[in-house]
Amino acid sequence: MDGKGIPKSIKLPETIKVFRNLKNAKRFAIDIGGSLTKIAYYSTLSHRRATYAKDKEKPLMSDDHTYAISESARLHFVKFETKYIERCLDFVQANLVGTREKMVGKIIKATGGGAYKYSNLIQDKLGLKVEKEDEMGCLIKGCNFLLKNISDEAFVFHRHANPEYEFQTADPNIFPYLLVNIGSGVSILKVESEDSYERIGGTATGGGTFWGLGSLLTKAKGFDELLELAEVGDHRNTDLLVGDIYGGDYKSLGLECDLIASAFGKVCHLSRKGKQMQCSEADVAKSLLFTISNDIGQIASLYAMMHNIRKVYFGGYFLRNHPLSMHTISYSINYWSKGSVQSLFLRHEGYLGAIGAFLKGAEQCGENYSWQENYAGSSALEPQPCTWLDNNVPFAQLEMDRWESPVSFCPLLSDPNNYIPDAVDLNVDHEARKYWLDCFEQSIDKFVDCAIASQVDSETAEERANQFKEQYIKRLHQLRKQPFAYGNLTVRSLLDTIQHCMKEFDFPDPYISVKQCENEAALSQLSERLNYLDSLPPEDRNKELVVSVLAGNMFDWGARAVVEIMENEQFGLSEAKEKIPDRPWLIDNLDMWLERMRGPAHNHAAIFIDNSGVDIILGILPFARELIKRGTKVILCANSEPALNDVTHKELEVILSQAGTICPIINQAVENGTLEAMETAQAGPCLDLSRLNSSLAKAITNVDLIVIEGMGRAVHTNLYAKFTCESLRVAVIKNRWLAEKLGGEMFAVIFKYDSGNTIF
Amino acid sequence: MAPQSCRVCIKLRMASGSIPNGQSLSESSDYPCMPWFGMDIGGTLTKLVYFEPKDITPDEANEEVEVLRNIRRYLTKNSAYGSTGHRDTHLQMDDVEIGGRRGIIHFIRFPTSEMPNFLALAKSKGMATLITTVCATGGGAYKFEENFANEVNMKLAKYDELDSLIRGMLYVEMNNPMECYYWSNPIEYESCQKERYDFSDPYPFLIVNIGSGVSVLAVYGESSYKRISGTSLGGGTFLGLCCLLTGCNTFEEAIELATKGDNTKVDKLVKDIYGGDYDRFGLPGDLVASSFGHMNSSSKRNEVSKEDLARATLVTITNNIGSIARMCALNEKINKVVFVGNFLRVNPISMKLLAYAMEYWSKGTLKALFLEHEVIIIIIRV
């Protein structure tokens, strides 16, 4: 056990919300646009990382042996208006740990129109050597990076639908696509692979045209005021509509009466008649926004059709996720392509250039890593309120955590293109959204208590836990108003957010002591349990194995109903078994499964596990052992990082070696590789099969049985996923509302066996 | 039954062998009653075609009712009607034959917003006593149908606008071998010249009709065409923006301003951003990168003139139309693009820009064509 460098008292997290972790910043990039500037930096974070005692002789429940300092890497992106660039550079300079001298000779990658203009300023302030990067190349690199790494990055916008934001699921193949970059002018780029792209065209009618004409025609100061003005205008006072010319629809051409026939076409009629101008500045602004957006949409769709490309992403300062502009462009693309081209917007569209510039030559971001959005540190989808540096400089941020392995799609999915992990989309299902937001808000004190209890020796634990609570509740309130703020709102994303916030306040593994206690207790019963199972005739044994897995799944600290039982009663495997309802269960394919077990053994099984203690040791291990006895090779797939009381990969390895001392079959299986523990690259209680650790994905290519256990992995997610092989989904629903929603009662059982159309 | 006044159309249609709307042929052999009119009521302009017979026999002259004579004299003796009506004398087609009659086709235009005044004038000239039906096309044929019926007792025989456009264009081309032309050497603005184009084997071709808005049609044969695209950034947009930016009132004023202006003070060019050509993507330094791109700066706004703004507006609209037309042509695999419509009237700047854009971006594979009678071809049905 590494006992060195353990903090006795942990510092409170920084209160500054912008330019976080700047002290350890290692590498910078900057994208300076005409209106917005983005600074990117990479920094390492020291986190206490929970470790698990291999040596069970060491005392439990003592705080200081369970944590060690570990470093994790994070990418930070900070976005602000270019007019504040000097203040921001001053801030960065003042907060960097190293002196200016330390920076001398180091490089900052710069892109964007302002890279040239501000290059001396940057050099003066930071002492960094400015190295300019081609703008288009950076945009493409940034776009590829976001599409590959960030969940729910791209979305389709429907202004009048509910929900307005339809986020796209991860796509195993992102190419080919068009990137339409709307800056001052418009560039249209065709991207066919990671490093092959070409500029196929563009138009001079872009953001600069909107801004320039808008400045000439209205008193609006700046781009944002112009957008605000457009929002309240009525283009029908300036534009000539089909109805103005025809008195109604132009049916033979299928042109509807509210279609714009001639932008600004009404203006000259008004002035010639010597009448007072009947259009206001707001009307002109709206008309201008429509004109430019429509035109860009049309030209983009013409290029997409010419090159036979279906997906068109938009970037650049013009859009900024502004609903009216996105709507107009979407409408235009759909109209001109007759639905054959899809317009897609990006949640982090503004960061493309900065990300790309950063990635140029950044060895910290190579092929061997993957990245995940940090929900605690990132801003909501714009235009939402953002963070402020001092009183009047608004900021938006994006933070991404590095994973030490690449991720890829689970090879067993039968339709990876259409795979959606989550069973319920809370953006769509309002009732479920309300329930879960309430549920998480009400449960938060349990998490807080547990977090404090896990660090009894820390003086700051209570304060940090309360800060965590405050941040999470604030987030829940924001999500009530803007459920789309971080992509699809799902039970999974809500759980992930808890995890991210907990970690932010230095509670990396609040359940570590609980998990250890439960594991010790369960291990002590393992021998007796295995003897009992072995004494049963095969048919009864197979049935009992299933019931044990179900009973084990009751031990879930994420489920409020169970926590109350566990806190107040003596609760073990036999008590849990009594809670399992009589058959038929809510989904009950037990007979099919027992029939299957009479047939030939599976070659290779992958089991995605849940919880700790009774669940993994008395439920899953005997089940896996039975498969091994039949000649099946088994991979137990555990989380890479802690989440609630879910067993982590590291803990699983300890459990297997301890179980090996109790059961020779398990011992032998671990030694000869027929029983293996692997990590999933997941850090939450749910399971996203589009982001599996690549080594695991490779290892399970030939699996002919996939078992997914628990409410998070088999009900909140993957309940409807289709696999190319046999699959088993096993869970007890420990939430009355969800059980009833699915047509069952409290502790309803899901035992779903799917033969995957394989024949024996 | 087919109205008498539509005979112009019927006769002409016979020549091309197509008889739409189920109109009876027997009537078409009769000489039609005068006067012969056609109207295209667009979003901004109304175009009126009038056929003046020059082969009036003495008998006929004697029989000619006074009202008809007055109308003929009023229309042919004047070239301006009220403050906003104009007859384009340079466009008139002399000695043409329609329906067995020889005469002159006159082209008159007025703003569609003046329609109430036009109706009042028609009423005062006693037009309603002569004819009951006028052939009409354009959106206004629908919009003003009731006004014509109620105020001057005229029926509008409505014809499909695009149908009329294409038939009209083919008719004019057939009657006037000098009709179709292109701009030679458009890359060099100064030496750029009009050259005749032999349009006797026209298909397939693209028509880009630039009125208030823009329609793009692909024509594969005499009666085989489709509307493939269009844009609302057209002549109306140019005029509307010019009115707002410069305070001008008419298209002619706007064009005159644009002729004297310099758009490079208003637009941001590639070289303004990259210091020269953007070689990486083959973009020349003089290319406009962002239309009106300089105008978000208040100091630059103070430096530009009305003329510069008008020029920039014209260049913006024209280039955008050129860009859309070029892509439509590529998507349809068509290499002849005929630009027509009121926007090109007295507007060589736009024509040369379009010719340049087609030539430059297609590396010479696309040809921009123009017609002498771009204003009016919608009216005469073939």
Short mmCIF file of N, CA and C in Angstrom, two decimals, chain A residues 134-136 184-185 197 199 203-205 208-209 211-213 215-217 240 244-247 250 252-253 255 260-265 267-269 271-273 277 284 291 295 298-299 302-303 305-306 336, chain B residues 43-44 111 113 138-140 142-143 160-162 212-213 227 229-233 236-237 239-241 243-245 249 274 278 280-281 283 288-293 295-296 301 309 320 324 326-327 330-331:
data_model
loop_
_atom_site.label_atom_id
_atom_site.label_comp_id
_atom_site.label_asym_id
_atom_site.label_seq_id
_atom_site.Cartn_x
_atom_site.Cartn_y
_atom_site.Cartn_z
N ASP A 134 -3.42 26.46 -40.11
CA ASP A 134 -4.46 26.68 -41.10
C ASP A 134 -5.85 26.48 -40.49
N GLU A 135 -6.71 27.46 -40.75
CA GLU A 135 -8.02 27.47 -40.10
C GLU A 135 -8.89 26.27 -40.47
N MET A 136 -8.95 26.00 -41.76
CA MET A 136 -9.82 24.91 -42.22
C MET A 136 -9.38 23.56 -41.66
N SER A 184 -17.19 35.06 -41.70
CA SER A 184 -17.55 36.26 -42.46
C SER A 184 -18.13 35.84 -43.80
N GLY A 185 -17.42 34.93 -44.45
CA GLY A 185 -17.94 34.28 -45.65
C GLY A 185 -18.24 32.83 -45.29
N TYR A 197 -9.63 15.95 -46.75
CA TYR A 197 -10.75 16.84 -46.95
C TYR A 197 -10.43 17.80 -48.07
N ARG A 199 -11.87 21.70 -49.96
CA ARG A 199 -12.83 22.80 -49.97
C ARG A 199 -13.53 22.72 -51.31
N THR A 203 -19.56 30.60 -50.35
CA THR A 203 -20.27 31.78 -50.83
C THR A 203 -19.83 32.97 -49.99
N ALA A 204 -19.88 34.15 -50.62
CA ALA A 204 -19.49 35.36 -49.91
C ALA A 204 -20.63 35.90 -49.06
N THR A 205 -21.81 35.30 -49.22
CA THR A 205 -22.96 35.74 -48.43
C THR A 205 -22.93 34.97 -47.11
N GLY A 208 -20.57 37.80 -42.20
CA GLY A 208 -20.13 39.18 -42.39
C GLY A 208 -21.15 40.01 -43.16
N THR A 209 -21.88 39.35 -44.03
CA THR A 209 -22.92 40.04 -44.81
C THR A 209 -24.07 40.42 -43.88
N TRP A 211 -23.89 40.80 -40.63
CA TRP A 211 -23.39 41.79 -39.69
C TRP A 211 -23.21 43.14 -40.38
N GLY A 212 -22.59 43.12 -41.58
CA GLY A 212 -22.31 44.36 -42.31
C GLY A 212 -23.58 45.07 -42.74
N LEU A 213 -24.46 44.34 -43.41
CA LEU A 213 -25.72 44.95 -43.85
C LEU A 213 -26.54 45.38 -42.63
N SER A 215 -25.46 46.35 -39.79
CA SER A 215 -24.90 47.56 -39.20
C SER A 215 -25.27 48.79 -40.01
N LEU A 216 -25.39 48.59 -41.34
CA LEU A 216 -25.78 49.72 -42.19
C LEU A 216 -27.25 50.05 -42.04
N LEU A 217 -28.07 49.03 -41.82
CA LEU A 217 -29.52 49.23 -41.89
C LEU A 217 -30.20 49.41 -40.54
N LEU A 240 -41.37 40.15 -50.04
CA LEU A 240 -42.51 39.87 -50.90
C LEU A 240 -42.76 38.36 -50.85
N ASP A 244 -48.26 37.49 -51.63
CA ASP A 244 -48.38 38.88 -52.05
C ASP A 244 -48.48 38.99 -53.57
N ILE A 245 -47.88 38.05 -54.26
CA ILE A 245 -47.88 38.09 -55.72
C ILE A 245 -49.11 37.38 -56.28
N TYR A 246 -49.41 36.23 -55.70
CA TYR A 246 -50.49 35.39 -56.25
C TYR A 246 -51.81 35.55 -55.52
N GLY A 247 -51.77 36.22 -54.40
CA GLY A 247 -52.98 36.32 -53.59
C GLY A 247 -53.28 35.03 -52.85
N TYR A 250 -49.19 29.22 -54.84
CA TYR A 250 -48.98 29.01 -56.27
C TYR A 250 -48.99 27.50 -56.45
N SER A 252 -49.65 25.21 -58.81
CA SER A 252 -49.07 24.37 -59.87
C SER A 252 -47.57 24.14 -59.62
N LEU A 253 -46.94 25.03 -58.89
CA LEU A 253 -45.53 24.81 -58.58
C LEU A 253 -45.34 24.35 -57.15
N LEU A 255 -45.83 26.06 -54.51
CA LEU A 255 -45.24 27.09 -53.65
C LEU A 255 -46.32 27.61 -52.70
N ILE A 260 -41.12 32.97 -49.16
CA ILE A 260 -40.59 34.27 -49.59
C ILE A 260 -40.26 34.20 -51.08
N ALA A 261 -40.90 35.07 -51.88
CA ALA A 261 -40.62 35.10 -53.32
C ALA A 261 -39.46 36.03 -53.60
N SER A 262 -39.43 37.15 -52.89
CA SER A 262 -38.37 38.12 -53.12
C SER A 262 -38.01 38.79 -51.79
N ALA A 263 -36.80 38.49 -51.33
CA ALA A 263 -36.35 39.09 -50.08
C ALA A 263 -36.24 40.60 -50.25
N PHE A 264 -36.73 41.34 -49.33
CA PHE A 264 -36.76 42.81 -49.37
C PHE A 264 -37.60 43.37 -50.53
N GLY A 265 -38.37 42.48 -51.15
CA GLY A 265 -39.12 42.87 -52.34
C GLY A 265 -40.22 43.88 -52.07
N VAL A 267 -39.89 46.52 -50.04
CA VAL A 267 -39.34 47.81 -49.61
C VAL A 267 -39.56 48.89 -50.66
N CYS A 268 -39.28 48.56 -51.94
CA CYS A 268 -39.34 49.60 -52.97
C CYS A 268 -40.79 50.03 -53.21
N HIS A 269 -41.74 49.13 -53.06
CA HIS A 269 -43.15 49.49 -53.21
C HIS A 269 -43.51 50.58 -52.21
N SER A 271 -41.47 52.68 -50.54
CA SER A 271 -40.82 53.98 -50.67
C SER A 271 -41.33 54.71 -51.90
N ARG A 272 -41.63 53.98 -52.97
CA ARG A 272 -42.06 54.65 -54.17
C ARG A 272 -43.39 55.36 -53.95
N LYS A 273 -44.20 54.73 -53.16
CA LYS A 273 -45.50 55.33 -52.90
C LYS A 273 -45.40 56.54 -51.98
N MET A 277 -42.20 54.62 -44.29
CA MET A 277 -41.72 53.24 -44.33
C MET A 277 -42.50 52.40 -43.32
N VAL A 284 -36.37 44.58 -40.71
CA VAL A 284 -35.24 44.50 -41.63
C VAL A 284 -34.23 43.46 -41.12
N THR A 291 -32.85 35.88 -45.04
CA THR A 291 -32.23 35.89 -46.36
C THR A 291 -30.90 35.14 -46.35
N ASP A 295 -30.21 31.36 -47.87
CA ASP A 295 -29.26 31.28 -48.97
C ASP A 295 -28.16 30.28 -48.66
N GLN A 298 -29.52 26.80 -48.93
CA GLN A 298 -29.72 26.37 -50.31
C GLN A 298 -28.39 25.99 -50.96
N ILE A 299 -27.40 26.84 -50.78
CA ILE A 299 -26.11 26.57 -51.41
C ILE A 299 -25.47 25.31 -50.82
N LEU A 302 -27.19 22.32 -52.30
CA LEU A 302 -26.76 22.08 -53.68
C LEU A 302 -25.40 21.37 -53.72
N TYR A 303 -24.49 21.81 -52.87
CA TYR A 303 -23.18 21.14 -52.83
C TYR A 303 -23.31 19.70 -52.32
N MET A 305 -25.86 17.72 -52.58
CA MET A 305 -26.46 16.87 -53.61
C MET A 305 -25.45 16.59 -54.73
N MET A 306 -24.67 17.62 -55.05
CA MET A 306 -23.68 17.46 -56.12
C MET A 306 -22.66 16.39 -55.74
N TRP A 336 -34.85 22.45 -50.15
CA TRP A 336 -34.14 22.36 -51.43
C TRP A 336 -33.63 20.96 -51.74
N GLY B 43 -44.27 40.28 -59.54
CA GLY B 43 -44.27 40.78 -58.17
C GLY B 43 -43.91 42.25 -58.08
N THR B 44 -43.08 42.72 -58.98
CA THR B 44 -42.64 44.11 -58.96
C THR B 44 -43.14 44.86 -60.19
N PRO B 111 -44.94 49.57 -62.76
CA PRO B 111 -44.84 48.84 -61.50
C PRO B 111 -46.17 48.19 -61.13
N SER B 113 -47.36 47.81 -58.41
CA SER B 113 -48.04 48.58 -57.36
C SER B 113 -48.97 49.65 -57.95
N GLY B 138 -48.20 35.31 -64.75
CA GLY B 138 -47.57 35.93 -63.58
C GLY B 138 -48.52 35.83 -62.39
N GLY B 139 -47.96 36.04 -61.23
CA GLY B 139 -48.73 35.90 -60.00
C GLY B 139 -49.93 36.81 -59.95
N GLY B 140 -49.77 38.04 -60.50
CA GLY B 140 -50.85 39.02 -60.44
C GLY B 140 -52.08 38.59 -61.23
N TYR B 142 -53.53 35.97 -60.91
CA TYR B 142 -54.40 35.38 -59.89
C TYR B 142 -54.86 36.44 -58.90
N LYS B 143 -53.87 37.23 -58.48
CA LYS B 143 -54.14 38.18 -57.42
C LYS B 143 -55.15 39.24 -57.85
N ASP B 160 -50.06 29.51 -67.45
CA ASP B 160 -48.97 29.18 -66.55
C ASP B 160 -47.74 30.00 -66.90
N GLU B 161 -47.16 30.59 -65.90
CA GLU B 161 -46.07 31.53 -66.06
C GLU B 161 -44.83 30.90 -66.72
N LEU B 162 -44.46 29.72 -66.26
CA LEU B 162 -43.23 29.13 -66.76
C LEU B 162 -43.42 28.58 -68.16
N SER B 212 -38.40 39.72 -59.55
CA SER B 212 -38.28 40.11 -58.14
C SER B 212 -37.52 39.02 -57.41
N GLY B 213 -37.93 37.78 -57.68
CA GLY B 213 -37.19 36.63 -57.20
C GLY B 213 -36.60 35.92 -58.41
N ARG B 227 -39.20 23.12 -63.08
CA ARG B 227 -38.58 24.14 -62.23
C ARG B 227 -37.70 23.40 -61.26
N SER B 229 -35.11 24.94 -59.33
CA SER B 229 -34.66 25.71 -58.17
C SER B 229 -35.11 27.16 -58.31
N GLY B 230 -34.62 27.96 -57.45
CA GLY B 230 -34.96 29.38 -57.46
C GLY B 230 -34.34 30.01 -56.23
N THR B 231 -34.45 31.29 -56.14
CA THR B 231 -34.01 31.93 -54.90
C THR B 231 -34.81 33.22 -54.70
N SER B 232 -34.97 33.56 -53.43
CA SER B 232 -35.70 34.79 -53.15
C SER B 232 -34.76 36.00 -53.18
N LEU B 233 -33.47 35.75 -53.45
CA LEU B 233 -32.54 36.87 -53.60
C LEU B 233 -32.48 37.23 -55.08
N GLY B 236 -35.79 42.08 -56.82
CA GLY B 236 -36.51 42.77 -55.75
C GLY B 236 -35.62 43.01 -54.55
N THR B 237 -34.72 42.06 -54.31
CA THR B 237 -33.81 42.19 -53.18
C THR B 237 -32.79 43.29 -53.45
N LEU B 239 -33.17 45.87 -55.46
CA LEU B 239 -33.82 47.17 -55.41
C LEU B 239 -34.20 47.54 -53.97
N GLY B 240 -34.74 46.56 -53.25
CA GLY B 240 -35.16 46.82 -51.87
C GLY B 240 -33.99 47.26 -51.00
N LEU B 241 -32.89 46.51 -51.11
CA LEU B 241 -31.72 46.87 -50.29
C LEU B 241 -31.16 48.22 -50.72
N CYS B 243 -32.81 50.72 -52.03
CA CYS B 243 -33.70 51.75 -51.50
C CYS B 243 -33.35 52.06 -50.05
N LEU B 244 -33.15 50.99 -49.26
CA LEU B 244 -32.85 51.18 -47.85
C LEU B 244 -31.47 51.79 -47.64
N LEU B 245 -30.51 51.37 -48.48
CA LEU B 245 -29.12 51.78 -48.25
C LEU B 245 -28.81 53.16 -48.82
N ASN B 249 -35.10 55.40 -55.51
CA ASN B 249 -36.49 54.97 -55.64
C ASN B 249 -36.76 53.99 -56.76
N TYR B 274 -6.27 37.15 -46.25
CA TYR B 274 -5.05 36.34 -46.35
C TYR B 274 -3.86 37.08 -46.92
N TYR B 278 -5.45 32.85 -51.69
CA TYR B 278 -5.46 31.75 -50.72
C TYR B 278 -5.14 30.49 -51.51
N ARG B 280 -3.85 27.60 -50.93
CA ARG B 280 -4.20 26.27 -50.43
C ARG B 280 -5.51 25.79 -51.07
N PHE B 281 -6.45 26.72 -51.31
CA PHE B 281 -7.73 26.32 -51.88
C PHE B 281 -7.99 26.96 -53.24
N LEU B 283 -8.07 30.09 -54.20
CA LEU B 283 -8.96 31.26 -54.22
C LEU B 283 -8.15 32.51 -54.54
N VAL B 288 -14.41 38.07 -53.78
CA VAL B 288 -15.11 38.54 -52.59
C VAL B 288 -15.22 37.38 -51.60
N ALA B 289 -14.70 37.56 -50.40
CA ALA B 289 -14.78 36.51 -49.39
C ALA B 289 -16.04 36.71 -48.56
N SER B 290 -16.37 37.98 -48.29
CA SER B 290 -17.55 38.25 -47.48
C SER B 290 -18.23 39.52 -47.99
N SER B 291 -19.39 39.36 -48.58
CA SER B 291 -20.14 40.50 -49.08
C SER B 291 -20.50 41.40 -47.90
N PHE B 292 -20.27 42.68 -48.05
CA PHE B 292 -20.52 43.67 -46.99
C PHE B 292 -19.66 43.41 -45.76
N GLY B 293 -18.62 42.59 -45.94
CA GLY B 293 -17.81 42.16 -44.81
C GLY B 293 -17.07 43.28 -44.09
N MET B 295 -18.45 46.18 -43.49
CA MET B 295 -19.40 47.16 -43.00
C MET B 295 -19.77 47.05 -41.53
N ASN B 296 -19.21 46.06 -40.83
CA ASN B 296 -19.45 46.04 -39.39
C ASN B 296 -18.49 46.99 -38.67
N ARG B 301 -17.58 52.21 -42.55
CA ARG B 301 -18.91 52.66 -42.97
C ARG B 301 -18.87 54.14 -43.34
N LEU B 309 -22.16 51.34 -52.11
CA LEU B 309 -23.14 50.42 -51.50
C LEU B 309 -24.03 49.79 -52.57
N ASN B 320 -24.50 35.69 -56.25
CA ASN B 320 -25.27 34.63 -55.61
C ASN B 320 -26.13 33.89 -56.64
N ILE B 324 -25.76 29.87 -57.70
CA ILE B 324 -26.86 28.91 -57.68
C ILE B 324 -27.10 28.34 -59.08
N ARG B 326 -25.00 28.05 -61.51
CA ARG B 326 -23.90 27.16 -61.90
C ARG B 326 -24.07 25.78 -61.29
N MET B 327 -24.44 25.75 -60.01
CA MET B 327 -24.59 24.45 -59.36
C MET B 327 -25.80 23.68 -59.90
N LEU B 330 -24.68 22.15 -63.09
CA LEU B 330 -23.84 20.98 -62.85
C LEU B 330 -24.68 19.80 -62.39
N ASN B 331 -25.59 20.06 -61.45
CA ASN B 331 -26.42 18.96 -60.95
C ASN B 331 -27.29 18.38 -62.05
#
